[in-house]
Coordinates of N, CA, C and O in Angstrom, one line a residue:
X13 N 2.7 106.5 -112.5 CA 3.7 107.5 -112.8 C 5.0 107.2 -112.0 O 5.0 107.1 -110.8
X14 N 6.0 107.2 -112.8 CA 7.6 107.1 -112.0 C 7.7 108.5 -111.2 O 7.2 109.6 -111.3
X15 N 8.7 107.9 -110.4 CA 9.4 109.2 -109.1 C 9.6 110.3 -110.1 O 9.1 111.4 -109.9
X16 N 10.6 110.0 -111.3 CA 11.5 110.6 -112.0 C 10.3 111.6 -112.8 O 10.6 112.7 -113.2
X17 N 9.2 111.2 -113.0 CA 8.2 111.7 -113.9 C 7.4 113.1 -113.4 O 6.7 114.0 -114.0
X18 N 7.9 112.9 -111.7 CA 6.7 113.6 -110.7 C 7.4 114.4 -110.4 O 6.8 115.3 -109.9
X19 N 8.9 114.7 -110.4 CA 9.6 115.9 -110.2 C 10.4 115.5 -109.0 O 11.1 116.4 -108.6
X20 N 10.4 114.0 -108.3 CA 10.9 113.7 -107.3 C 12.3 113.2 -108.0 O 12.4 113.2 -109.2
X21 N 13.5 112.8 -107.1 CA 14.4 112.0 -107.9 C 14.3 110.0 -107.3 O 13.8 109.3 -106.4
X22 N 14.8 109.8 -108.1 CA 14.4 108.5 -108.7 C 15.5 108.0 -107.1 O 16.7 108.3 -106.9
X23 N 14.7 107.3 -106.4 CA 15.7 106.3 -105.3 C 16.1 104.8 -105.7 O 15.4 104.1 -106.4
X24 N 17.3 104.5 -105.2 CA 18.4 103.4 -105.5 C 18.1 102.3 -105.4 O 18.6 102.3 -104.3
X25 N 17.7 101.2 -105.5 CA 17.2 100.3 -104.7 C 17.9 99.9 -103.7 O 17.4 99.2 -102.8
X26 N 19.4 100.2 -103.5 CA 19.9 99.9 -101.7 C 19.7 101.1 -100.9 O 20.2 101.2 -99.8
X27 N 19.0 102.3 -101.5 CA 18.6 103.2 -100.6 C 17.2 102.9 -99.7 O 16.9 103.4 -98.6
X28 N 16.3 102.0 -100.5 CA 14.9 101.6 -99.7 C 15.2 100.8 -98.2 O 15.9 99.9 -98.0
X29 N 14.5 101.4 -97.3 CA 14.5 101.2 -95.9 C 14.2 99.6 -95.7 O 13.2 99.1 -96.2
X30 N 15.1 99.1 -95.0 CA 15.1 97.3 -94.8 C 13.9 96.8 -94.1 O 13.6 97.6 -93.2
X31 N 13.1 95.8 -93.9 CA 12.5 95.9 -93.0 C 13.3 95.2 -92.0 O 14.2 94.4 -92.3
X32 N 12.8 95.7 -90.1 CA 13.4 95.2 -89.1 C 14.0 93.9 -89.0 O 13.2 93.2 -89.7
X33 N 15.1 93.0 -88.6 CA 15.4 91.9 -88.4 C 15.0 91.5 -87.2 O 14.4 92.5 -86.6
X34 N 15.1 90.3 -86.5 CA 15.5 90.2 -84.7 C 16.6 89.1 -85.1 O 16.3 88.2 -85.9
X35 N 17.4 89.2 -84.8 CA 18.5 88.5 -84.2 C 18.3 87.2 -83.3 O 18.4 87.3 -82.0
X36 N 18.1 86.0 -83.8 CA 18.1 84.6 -83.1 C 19.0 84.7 -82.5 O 20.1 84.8 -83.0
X37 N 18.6 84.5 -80.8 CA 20.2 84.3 -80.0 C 19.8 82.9 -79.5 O 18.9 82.3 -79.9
X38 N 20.6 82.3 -78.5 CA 20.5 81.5 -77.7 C 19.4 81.3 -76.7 O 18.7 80.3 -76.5
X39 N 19.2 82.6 -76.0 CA 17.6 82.6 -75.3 C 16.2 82.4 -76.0 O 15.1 82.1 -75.5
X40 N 16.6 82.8 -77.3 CA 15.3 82.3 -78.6 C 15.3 81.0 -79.1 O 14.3 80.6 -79.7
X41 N 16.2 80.4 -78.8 CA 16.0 79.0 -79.3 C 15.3 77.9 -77.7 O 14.6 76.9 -77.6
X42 N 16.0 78.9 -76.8 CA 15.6 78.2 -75.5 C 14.3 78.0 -75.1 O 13.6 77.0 -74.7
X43 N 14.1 79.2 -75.3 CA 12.4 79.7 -75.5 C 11.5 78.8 -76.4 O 10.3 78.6 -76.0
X44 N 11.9 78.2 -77.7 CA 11.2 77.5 -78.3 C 11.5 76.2 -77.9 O 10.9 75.3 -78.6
X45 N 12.0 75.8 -77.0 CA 12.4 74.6 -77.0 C 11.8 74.2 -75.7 O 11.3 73.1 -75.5
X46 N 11.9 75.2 -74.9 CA 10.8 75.3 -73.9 C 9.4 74.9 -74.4 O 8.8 73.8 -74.3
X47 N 8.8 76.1 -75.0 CA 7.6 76.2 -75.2 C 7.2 74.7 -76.1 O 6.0 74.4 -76.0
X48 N 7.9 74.0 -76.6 CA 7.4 72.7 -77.6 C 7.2 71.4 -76.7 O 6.7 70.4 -77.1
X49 N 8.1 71.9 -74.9 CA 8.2 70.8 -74.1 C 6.9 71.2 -73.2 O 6.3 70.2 -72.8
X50 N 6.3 72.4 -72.8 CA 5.1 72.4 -72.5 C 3.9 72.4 -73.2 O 2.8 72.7 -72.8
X51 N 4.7 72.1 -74.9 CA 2.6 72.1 -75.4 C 2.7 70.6 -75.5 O 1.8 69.9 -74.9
X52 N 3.5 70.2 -76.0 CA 3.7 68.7 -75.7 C 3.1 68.1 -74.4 O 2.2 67.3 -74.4
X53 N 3.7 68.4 -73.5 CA 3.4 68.1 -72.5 C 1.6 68.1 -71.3 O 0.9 67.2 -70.7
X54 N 1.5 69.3 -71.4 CA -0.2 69.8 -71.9 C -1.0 69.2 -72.7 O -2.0 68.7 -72.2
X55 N -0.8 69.1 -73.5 CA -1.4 68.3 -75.1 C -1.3 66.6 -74.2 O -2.4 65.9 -74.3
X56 N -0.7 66.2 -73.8 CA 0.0 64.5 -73.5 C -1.7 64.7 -72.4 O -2.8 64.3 -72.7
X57 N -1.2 65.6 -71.2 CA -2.0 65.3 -69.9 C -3.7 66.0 -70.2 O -4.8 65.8 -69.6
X58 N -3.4 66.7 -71.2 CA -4.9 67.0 -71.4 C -6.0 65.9 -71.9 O -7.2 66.1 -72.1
X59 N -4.4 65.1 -73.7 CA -5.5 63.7 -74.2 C -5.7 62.3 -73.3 O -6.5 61.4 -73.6
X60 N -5.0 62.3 -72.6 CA -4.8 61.0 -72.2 C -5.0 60.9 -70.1 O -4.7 59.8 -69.5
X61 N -5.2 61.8 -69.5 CA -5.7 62.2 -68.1 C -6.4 63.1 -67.7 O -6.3 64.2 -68.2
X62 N -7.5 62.8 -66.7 CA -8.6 63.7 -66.3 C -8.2 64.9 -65.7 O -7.3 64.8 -64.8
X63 N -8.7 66.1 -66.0 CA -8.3 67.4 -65.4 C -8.9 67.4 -64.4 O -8.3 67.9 -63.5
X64 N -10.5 67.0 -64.0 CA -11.0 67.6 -62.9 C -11.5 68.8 -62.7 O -11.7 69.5 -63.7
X65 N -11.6 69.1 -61.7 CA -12.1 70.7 -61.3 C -11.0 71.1 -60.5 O -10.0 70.4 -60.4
X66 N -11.2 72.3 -59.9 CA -10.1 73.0 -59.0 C -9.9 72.4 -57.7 O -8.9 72.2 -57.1
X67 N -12.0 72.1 -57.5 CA -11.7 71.6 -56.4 C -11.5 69.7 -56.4 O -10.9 68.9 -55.6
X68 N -12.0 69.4 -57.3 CA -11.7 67.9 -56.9 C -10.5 67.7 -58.5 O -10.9 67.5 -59.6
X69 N -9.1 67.9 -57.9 CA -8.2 67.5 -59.1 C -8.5 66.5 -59.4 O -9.0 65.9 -58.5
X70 N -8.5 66.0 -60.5 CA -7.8 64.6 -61.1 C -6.0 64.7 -61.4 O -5.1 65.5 -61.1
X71 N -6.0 63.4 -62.0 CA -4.5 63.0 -62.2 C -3.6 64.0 -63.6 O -2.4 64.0 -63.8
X72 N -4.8 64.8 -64.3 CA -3.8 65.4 -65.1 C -4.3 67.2 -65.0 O -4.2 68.0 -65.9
X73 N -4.6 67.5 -63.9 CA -4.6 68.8 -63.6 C -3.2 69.3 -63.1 O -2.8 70.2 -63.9
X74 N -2.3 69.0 -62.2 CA -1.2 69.8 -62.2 C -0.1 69.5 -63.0 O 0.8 70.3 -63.0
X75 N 0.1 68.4 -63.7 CA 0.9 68.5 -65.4 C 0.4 69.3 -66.3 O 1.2 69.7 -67.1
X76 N -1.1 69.8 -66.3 CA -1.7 71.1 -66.9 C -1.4 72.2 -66.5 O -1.3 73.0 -67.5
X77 N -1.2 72.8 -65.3 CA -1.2 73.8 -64.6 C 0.6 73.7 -64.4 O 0.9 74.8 -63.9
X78 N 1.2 73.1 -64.5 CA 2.3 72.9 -65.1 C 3.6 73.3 -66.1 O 4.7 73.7 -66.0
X79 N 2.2 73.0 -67.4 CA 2.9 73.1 -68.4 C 2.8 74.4 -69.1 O 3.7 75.0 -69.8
X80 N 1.4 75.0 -68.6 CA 1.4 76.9 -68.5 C 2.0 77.3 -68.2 O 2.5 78.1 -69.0
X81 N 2.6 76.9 -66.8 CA 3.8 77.8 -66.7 C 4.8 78.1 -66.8 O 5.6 79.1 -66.6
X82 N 4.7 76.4 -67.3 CA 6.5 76.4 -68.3 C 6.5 77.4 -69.7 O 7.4 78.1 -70.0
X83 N 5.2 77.1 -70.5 CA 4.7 78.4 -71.7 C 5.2 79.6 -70.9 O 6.3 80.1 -71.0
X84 N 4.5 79.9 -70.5 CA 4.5 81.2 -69.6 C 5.9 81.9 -69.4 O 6.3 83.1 -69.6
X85 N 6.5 80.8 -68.9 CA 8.2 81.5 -68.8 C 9.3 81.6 -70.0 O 10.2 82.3 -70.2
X86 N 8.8 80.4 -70.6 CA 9.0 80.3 -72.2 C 8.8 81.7 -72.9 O 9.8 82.2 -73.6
X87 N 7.7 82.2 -72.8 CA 7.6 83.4 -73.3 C 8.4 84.6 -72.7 O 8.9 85.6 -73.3
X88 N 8.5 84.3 -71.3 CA 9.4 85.5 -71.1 C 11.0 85.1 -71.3 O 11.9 85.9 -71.3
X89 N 11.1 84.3 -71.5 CA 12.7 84.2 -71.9 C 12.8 84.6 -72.8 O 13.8 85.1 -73.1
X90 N 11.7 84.6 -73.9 CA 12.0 84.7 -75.5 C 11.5 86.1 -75.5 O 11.7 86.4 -76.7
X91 N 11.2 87.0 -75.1 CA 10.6 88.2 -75.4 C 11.3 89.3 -74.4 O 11.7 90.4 -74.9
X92 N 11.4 89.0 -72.8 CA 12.5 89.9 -72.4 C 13.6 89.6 -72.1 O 14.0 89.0 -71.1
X93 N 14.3 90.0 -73.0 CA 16.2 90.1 -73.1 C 16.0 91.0 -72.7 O 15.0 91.7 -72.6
X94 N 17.7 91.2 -72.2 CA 18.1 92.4 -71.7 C 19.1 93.1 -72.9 O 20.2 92.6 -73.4
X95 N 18.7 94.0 -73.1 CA 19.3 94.8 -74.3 C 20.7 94.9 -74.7 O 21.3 95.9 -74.4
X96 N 21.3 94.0 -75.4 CA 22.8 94.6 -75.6 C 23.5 92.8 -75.0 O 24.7 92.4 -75.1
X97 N 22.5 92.2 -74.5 CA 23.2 91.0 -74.0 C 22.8 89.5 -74.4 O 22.8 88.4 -73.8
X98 N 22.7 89.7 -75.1 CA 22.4 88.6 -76.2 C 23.7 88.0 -77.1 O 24.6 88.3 -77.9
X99 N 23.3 86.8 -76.4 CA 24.5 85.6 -76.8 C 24.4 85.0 -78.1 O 23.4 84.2 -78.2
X100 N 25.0 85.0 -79.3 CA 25.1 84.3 -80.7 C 25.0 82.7 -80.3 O 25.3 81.9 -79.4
X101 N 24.4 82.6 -81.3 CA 23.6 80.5 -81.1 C 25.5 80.5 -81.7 O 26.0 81.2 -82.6
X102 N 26.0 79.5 -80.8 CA 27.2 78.9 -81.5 C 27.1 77.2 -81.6 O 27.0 76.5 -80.7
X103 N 27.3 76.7 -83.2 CA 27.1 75.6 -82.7 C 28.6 74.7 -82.5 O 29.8 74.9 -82.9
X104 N 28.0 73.8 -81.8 CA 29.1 72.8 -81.2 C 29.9 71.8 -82.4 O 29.1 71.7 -83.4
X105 N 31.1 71.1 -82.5 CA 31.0 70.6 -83.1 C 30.9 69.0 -83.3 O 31.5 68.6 -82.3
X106 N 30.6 68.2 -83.9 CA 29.6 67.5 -83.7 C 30.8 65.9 -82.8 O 30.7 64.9 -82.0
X107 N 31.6 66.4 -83.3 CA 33.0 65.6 -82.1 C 32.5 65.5 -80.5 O 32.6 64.5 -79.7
X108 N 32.1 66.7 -80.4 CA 31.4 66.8 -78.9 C 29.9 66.6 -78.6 O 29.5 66.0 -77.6
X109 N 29.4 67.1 -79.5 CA 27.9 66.7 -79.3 C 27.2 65.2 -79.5 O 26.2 64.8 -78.8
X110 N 27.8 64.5 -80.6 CA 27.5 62.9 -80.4 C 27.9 62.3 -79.7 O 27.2 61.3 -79.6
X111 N 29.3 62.4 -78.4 CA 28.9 61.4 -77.2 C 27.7 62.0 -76.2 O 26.7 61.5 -75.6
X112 N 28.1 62.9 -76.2 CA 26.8 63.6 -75.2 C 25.6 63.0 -75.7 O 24.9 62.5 -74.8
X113 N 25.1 62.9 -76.8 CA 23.8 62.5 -77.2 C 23.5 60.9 -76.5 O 22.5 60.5 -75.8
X114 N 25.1 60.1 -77.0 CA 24.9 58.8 -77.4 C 25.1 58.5 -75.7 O 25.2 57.3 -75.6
X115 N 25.3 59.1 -74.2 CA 25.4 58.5 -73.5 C 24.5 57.9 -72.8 O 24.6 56.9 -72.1
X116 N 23.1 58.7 -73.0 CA 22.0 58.5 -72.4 C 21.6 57.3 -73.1 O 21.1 56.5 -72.3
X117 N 21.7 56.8 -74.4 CA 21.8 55.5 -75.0 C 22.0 54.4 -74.5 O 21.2 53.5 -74.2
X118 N 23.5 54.7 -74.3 CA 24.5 53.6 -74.1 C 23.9 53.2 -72.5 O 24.1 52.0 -72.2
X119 N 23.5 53.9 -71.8 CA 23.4 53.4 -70.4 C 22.1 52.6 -70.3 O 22.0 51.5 -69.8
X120 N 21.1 53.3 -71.1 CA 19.9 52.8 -71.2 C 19.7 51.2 -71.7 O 18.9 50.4 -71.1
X121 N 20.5 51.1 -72.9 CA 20.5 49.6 -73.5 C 21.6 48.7 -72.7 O 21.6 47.5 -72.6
X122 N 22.4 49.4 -72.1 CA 23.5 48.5 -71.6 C 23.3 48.3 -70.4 O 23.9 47.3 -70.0
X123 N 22.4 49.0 -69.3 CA 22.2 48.5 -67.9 C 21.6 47.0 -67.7 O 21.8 46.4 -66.6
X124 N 21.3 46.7 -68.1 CA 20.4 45.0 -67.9 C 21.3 44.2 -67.7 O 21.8 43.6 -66.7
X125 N 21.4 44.2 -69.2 CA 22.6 42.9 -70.0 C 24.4 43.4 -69.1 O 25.1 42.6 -68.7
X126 N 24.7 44.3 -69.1 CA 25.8 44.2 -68.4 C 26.4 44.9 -67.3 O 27.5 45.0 -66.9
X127 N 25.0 45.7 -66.8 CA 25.2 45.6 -65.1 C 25.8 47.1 -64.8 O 26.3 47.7 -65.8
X128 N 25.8 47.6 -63.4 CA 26.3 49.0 -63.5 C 27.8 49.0 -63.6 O 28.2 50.0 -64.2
X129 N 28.3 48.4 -63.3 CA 29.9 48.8 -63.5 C 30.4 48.3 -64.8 O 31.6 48.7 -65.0
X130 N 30.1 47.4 -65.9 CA 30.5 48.0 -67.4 C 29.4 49.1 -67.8 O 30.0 49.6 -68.7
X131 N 28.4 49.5 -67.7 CA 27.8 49.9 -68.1 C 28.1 51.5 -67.6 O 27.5 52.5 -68.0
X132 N 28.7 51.5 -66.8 CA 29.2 53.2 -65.9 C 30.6 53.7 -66.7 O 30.9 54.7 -67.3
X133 N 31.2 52.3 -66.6 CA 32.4 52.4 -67.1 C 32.7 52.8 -69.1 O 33.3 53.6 -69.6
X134 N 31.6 51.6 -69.7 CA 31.8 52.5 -71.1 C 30.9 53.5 -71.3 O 31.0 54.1 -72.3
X135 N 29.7 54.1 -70.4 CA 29.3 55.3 -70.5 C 30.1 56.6 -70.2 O 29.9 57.6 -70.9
X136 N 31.1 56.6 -69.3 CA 31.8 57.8 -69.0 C 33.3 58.0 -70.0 O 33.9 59.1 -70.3
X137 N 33.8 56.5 -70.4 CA 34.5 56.5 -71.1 C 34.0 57.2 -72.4 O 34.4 58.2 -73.0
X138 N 33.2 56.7 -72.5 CA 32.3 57.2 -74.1 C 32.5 58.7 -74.0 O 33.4 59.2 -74.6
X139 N 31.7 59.3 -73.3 CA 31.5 61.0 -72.8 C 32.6 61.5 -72.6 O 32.4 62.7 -72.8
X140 N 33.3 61.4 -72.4 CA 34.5 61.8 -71.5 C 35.0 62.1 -72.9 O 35.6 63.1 -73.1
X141 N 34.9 61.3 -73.8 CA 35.8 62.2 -75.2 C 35.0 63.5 -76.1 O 35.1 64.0 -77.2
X142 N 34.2 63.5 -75.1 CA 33.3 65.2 -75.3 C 34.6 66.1 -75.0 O 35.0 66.6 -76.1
X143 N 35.1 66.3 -74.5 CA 36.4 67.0 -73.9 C 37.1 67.4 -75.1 O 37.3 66.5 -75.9
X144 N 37.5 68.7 -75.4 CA 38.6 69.2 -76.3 C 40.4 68.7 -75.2 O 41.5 68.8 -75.7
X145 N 40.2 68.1 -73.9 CA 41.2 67.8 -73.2 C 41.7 66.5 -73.1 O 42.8 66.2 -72.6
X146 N 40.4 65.4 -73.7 CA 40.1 63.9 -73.7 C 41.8 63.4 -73.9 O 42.5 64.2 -74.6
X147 N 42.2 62.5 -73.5 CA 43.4 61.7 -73.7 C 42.8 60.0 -73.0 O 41.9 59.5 -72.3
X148 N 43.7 59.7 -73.6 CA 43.0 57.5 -73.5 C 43.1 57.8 -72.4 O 42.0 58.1 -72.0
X149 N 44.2 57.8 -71.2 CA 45.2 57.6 -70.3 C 43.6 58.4 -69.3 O 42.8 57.7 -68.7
X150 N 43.4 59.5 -69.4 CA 42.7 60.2 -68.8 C 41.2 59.6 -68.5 O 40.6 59.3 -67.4
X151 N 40.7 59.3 -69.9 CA 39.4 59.2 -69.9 C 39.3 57.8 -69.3 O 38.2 57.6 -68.8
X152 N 40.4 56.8 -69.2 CA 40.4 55.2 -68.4 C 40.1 55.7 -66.7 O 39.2 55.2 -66.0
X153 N 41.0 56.6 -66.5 CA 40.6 56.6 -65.4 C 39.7 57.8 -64.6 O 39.5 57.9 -63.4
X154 N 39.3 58.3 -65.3 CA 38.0 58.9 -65.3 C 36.9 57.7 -65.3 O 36.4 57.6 -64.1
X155 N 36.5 57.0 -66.1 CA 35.9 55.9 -66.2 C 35.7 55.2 -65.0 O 34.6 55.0 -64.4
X156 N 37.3 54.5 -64.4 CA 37.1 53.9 -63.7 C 37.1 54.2 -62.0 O 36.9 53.4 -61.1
X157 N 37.2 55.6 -61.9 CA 37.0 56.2 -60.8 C 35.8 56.4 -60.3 O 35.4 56.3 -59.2
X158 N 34.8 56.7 -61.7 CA 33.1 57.1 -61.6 C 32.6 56.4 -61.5 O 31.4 56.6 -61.0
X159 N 33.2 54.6 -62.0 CA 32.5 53.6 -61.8 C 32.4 52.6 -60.0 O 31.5 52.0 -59.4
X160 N 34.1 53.2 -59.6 CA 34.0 53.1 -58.9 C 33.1 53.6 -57.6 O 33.0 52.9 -56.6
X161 N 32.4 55.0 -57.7 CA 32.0 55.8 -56.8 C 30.4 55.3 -57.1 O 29.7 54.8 -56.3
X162 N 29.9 55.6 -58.5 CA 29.0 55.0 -58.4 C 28.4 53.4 -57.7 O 27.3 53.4 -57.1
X163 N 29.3 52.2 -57.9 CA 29.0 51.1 -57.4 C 29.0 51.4 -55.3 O 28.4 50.7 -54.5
X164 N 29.6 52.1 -55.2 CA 30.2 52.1 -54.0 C 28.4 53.0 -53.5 O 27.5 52.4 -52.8
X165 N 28.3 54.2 -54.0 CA 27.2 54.6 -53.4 C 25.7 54.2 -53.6 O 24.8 54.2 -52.7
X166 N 25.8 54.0 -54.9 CA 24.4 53.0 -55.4 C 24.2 51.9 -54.9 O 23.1 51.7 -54.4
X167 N 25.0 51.1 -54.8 CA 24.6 49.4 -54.7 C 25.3 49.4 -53.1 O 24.5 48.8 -52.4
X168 N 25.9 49.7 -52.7 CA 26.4 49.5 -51.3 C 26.0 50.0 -50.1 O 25.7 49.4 -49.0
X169 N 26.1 51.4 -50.6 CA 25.2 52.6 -49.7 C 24.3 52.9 -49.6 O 24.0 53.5 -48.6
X170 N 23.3 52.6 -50.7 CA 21.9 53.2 -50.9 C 20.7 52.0 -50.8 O 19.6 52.0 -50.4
X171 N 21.7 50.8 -51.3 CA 21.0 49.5 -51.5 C 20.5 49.1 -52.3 O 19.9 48.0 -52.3
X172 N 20.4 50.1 -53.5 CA 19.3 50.3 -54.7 C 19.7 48.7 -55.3 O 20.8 48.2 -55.3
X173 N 18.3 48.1 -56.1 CA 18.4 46.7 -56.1 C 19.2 47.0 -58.0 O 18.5 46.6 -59.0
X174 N 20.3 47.6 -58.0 CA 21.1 47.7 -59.3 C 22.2 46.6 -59.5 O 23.2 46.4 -58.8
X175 N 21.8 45.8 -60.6 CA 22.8 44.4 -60.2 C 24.6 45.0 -60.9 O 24.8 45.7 -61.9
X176 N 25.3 44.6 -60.0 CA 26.7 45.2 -60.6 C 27.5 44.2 -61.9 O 28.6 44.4 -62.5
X177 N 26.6 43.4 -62.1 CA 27.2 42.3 -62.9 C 25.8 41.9 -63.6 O 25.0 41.1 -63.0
X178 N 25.3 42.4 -64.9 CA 24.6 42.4 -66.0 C 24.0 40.7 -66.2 O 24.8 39.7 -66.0
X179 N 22.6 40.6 -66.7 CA 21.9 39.4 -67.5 C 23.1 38.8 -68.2 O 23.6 37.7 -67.9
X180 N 23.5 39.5 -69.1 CA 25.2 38.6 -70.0 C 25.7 38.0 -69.3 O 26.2 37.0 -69.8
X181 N 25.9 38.0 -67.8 CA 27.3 37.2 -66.8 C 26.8 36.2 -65.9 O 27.5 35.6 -65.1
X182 N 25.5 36.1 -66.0 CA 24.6 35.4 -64.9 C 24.7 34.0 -65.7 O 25.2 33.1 -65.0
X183 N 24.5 33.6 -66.8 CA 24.5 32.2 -67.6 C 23.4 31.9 -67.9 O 23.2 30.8 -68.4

């Protein structure tokens, strides 16, 4: 039997009550991004290292006890906000977010073969045009400032066996 039939009046269909939304903010994505780095990570040390007992650890007992509690806080990021303060996901645009991606790259394939100071130097250059402020003039010597500070404290100061002149230049 219709509403209209029963003596009731007939409702709108944009009068029916919505069900609840939640609002994806920024701390909700954090939260999951967390939580995927400690099941991952749990999941890693649970298949592939011995947990042990409490009292006699093995080698994958506190990457387990670990990764709980990265869950653990994961969940509270994602579940207590503070009411009213929740930040909108904005995304970046992708001008800025592919050097940032590509710098961890670039240093990784380029440290061998050409050593820390080109390899400092087109990494920061690279990055450096993350900047909505980036100019050539700027980002050169940015480059070669960082390259210089790095060679200077790495390889000079610290002693670390980082060759400043790459596999390519040896012959």
């Amino acid at each position: 039997m219709t509403e209209e039939m029963a003596g009731r009046p007939a409702r709108k269909r944009q009068d029916r009550p919505r069900p609840a939304s939640i609002a994806v903010t920024r701390d909700h994505v954090f939260a999951c991004l967390l939580m995927c780095l400690a099941f991952s990570t749990g999941l890693y040390a649970y298949l592939t290292l011995d947990m042990g007992t409490p009292s006699e650890m093995g080698p994958g007992f506190f990457p387990m006890v670990l990764s709980v509690v990265l869950a653990i806080l994961a969940l509270l990021i994602g579940i207590l906000q503070p009411a009213g303060q929740a930040e909108p996901i904005v995304f970046v645009p992708l001008r800025r977010f592919v050097p940032v991606i590509l710098a961890p790259i670039i240093f990784g394939l380029g440290i061998r073969p050409l050593g820390l100071v080109l390899t400092m130097f087109l990494t920061v250059f690279e990055v450096s045009f993350a900047s909505r402020f980036a100019r050539l003039q700027n980002a050169l010597l940015l480059a070669a400032g960082f390259t210089l500070f790095c060679a200077l404290v790495f390889h000079y100061l610290l002693g670390l066996p980082i060759p400043l002149w790459g596999n390519l230049f040896e012959g």
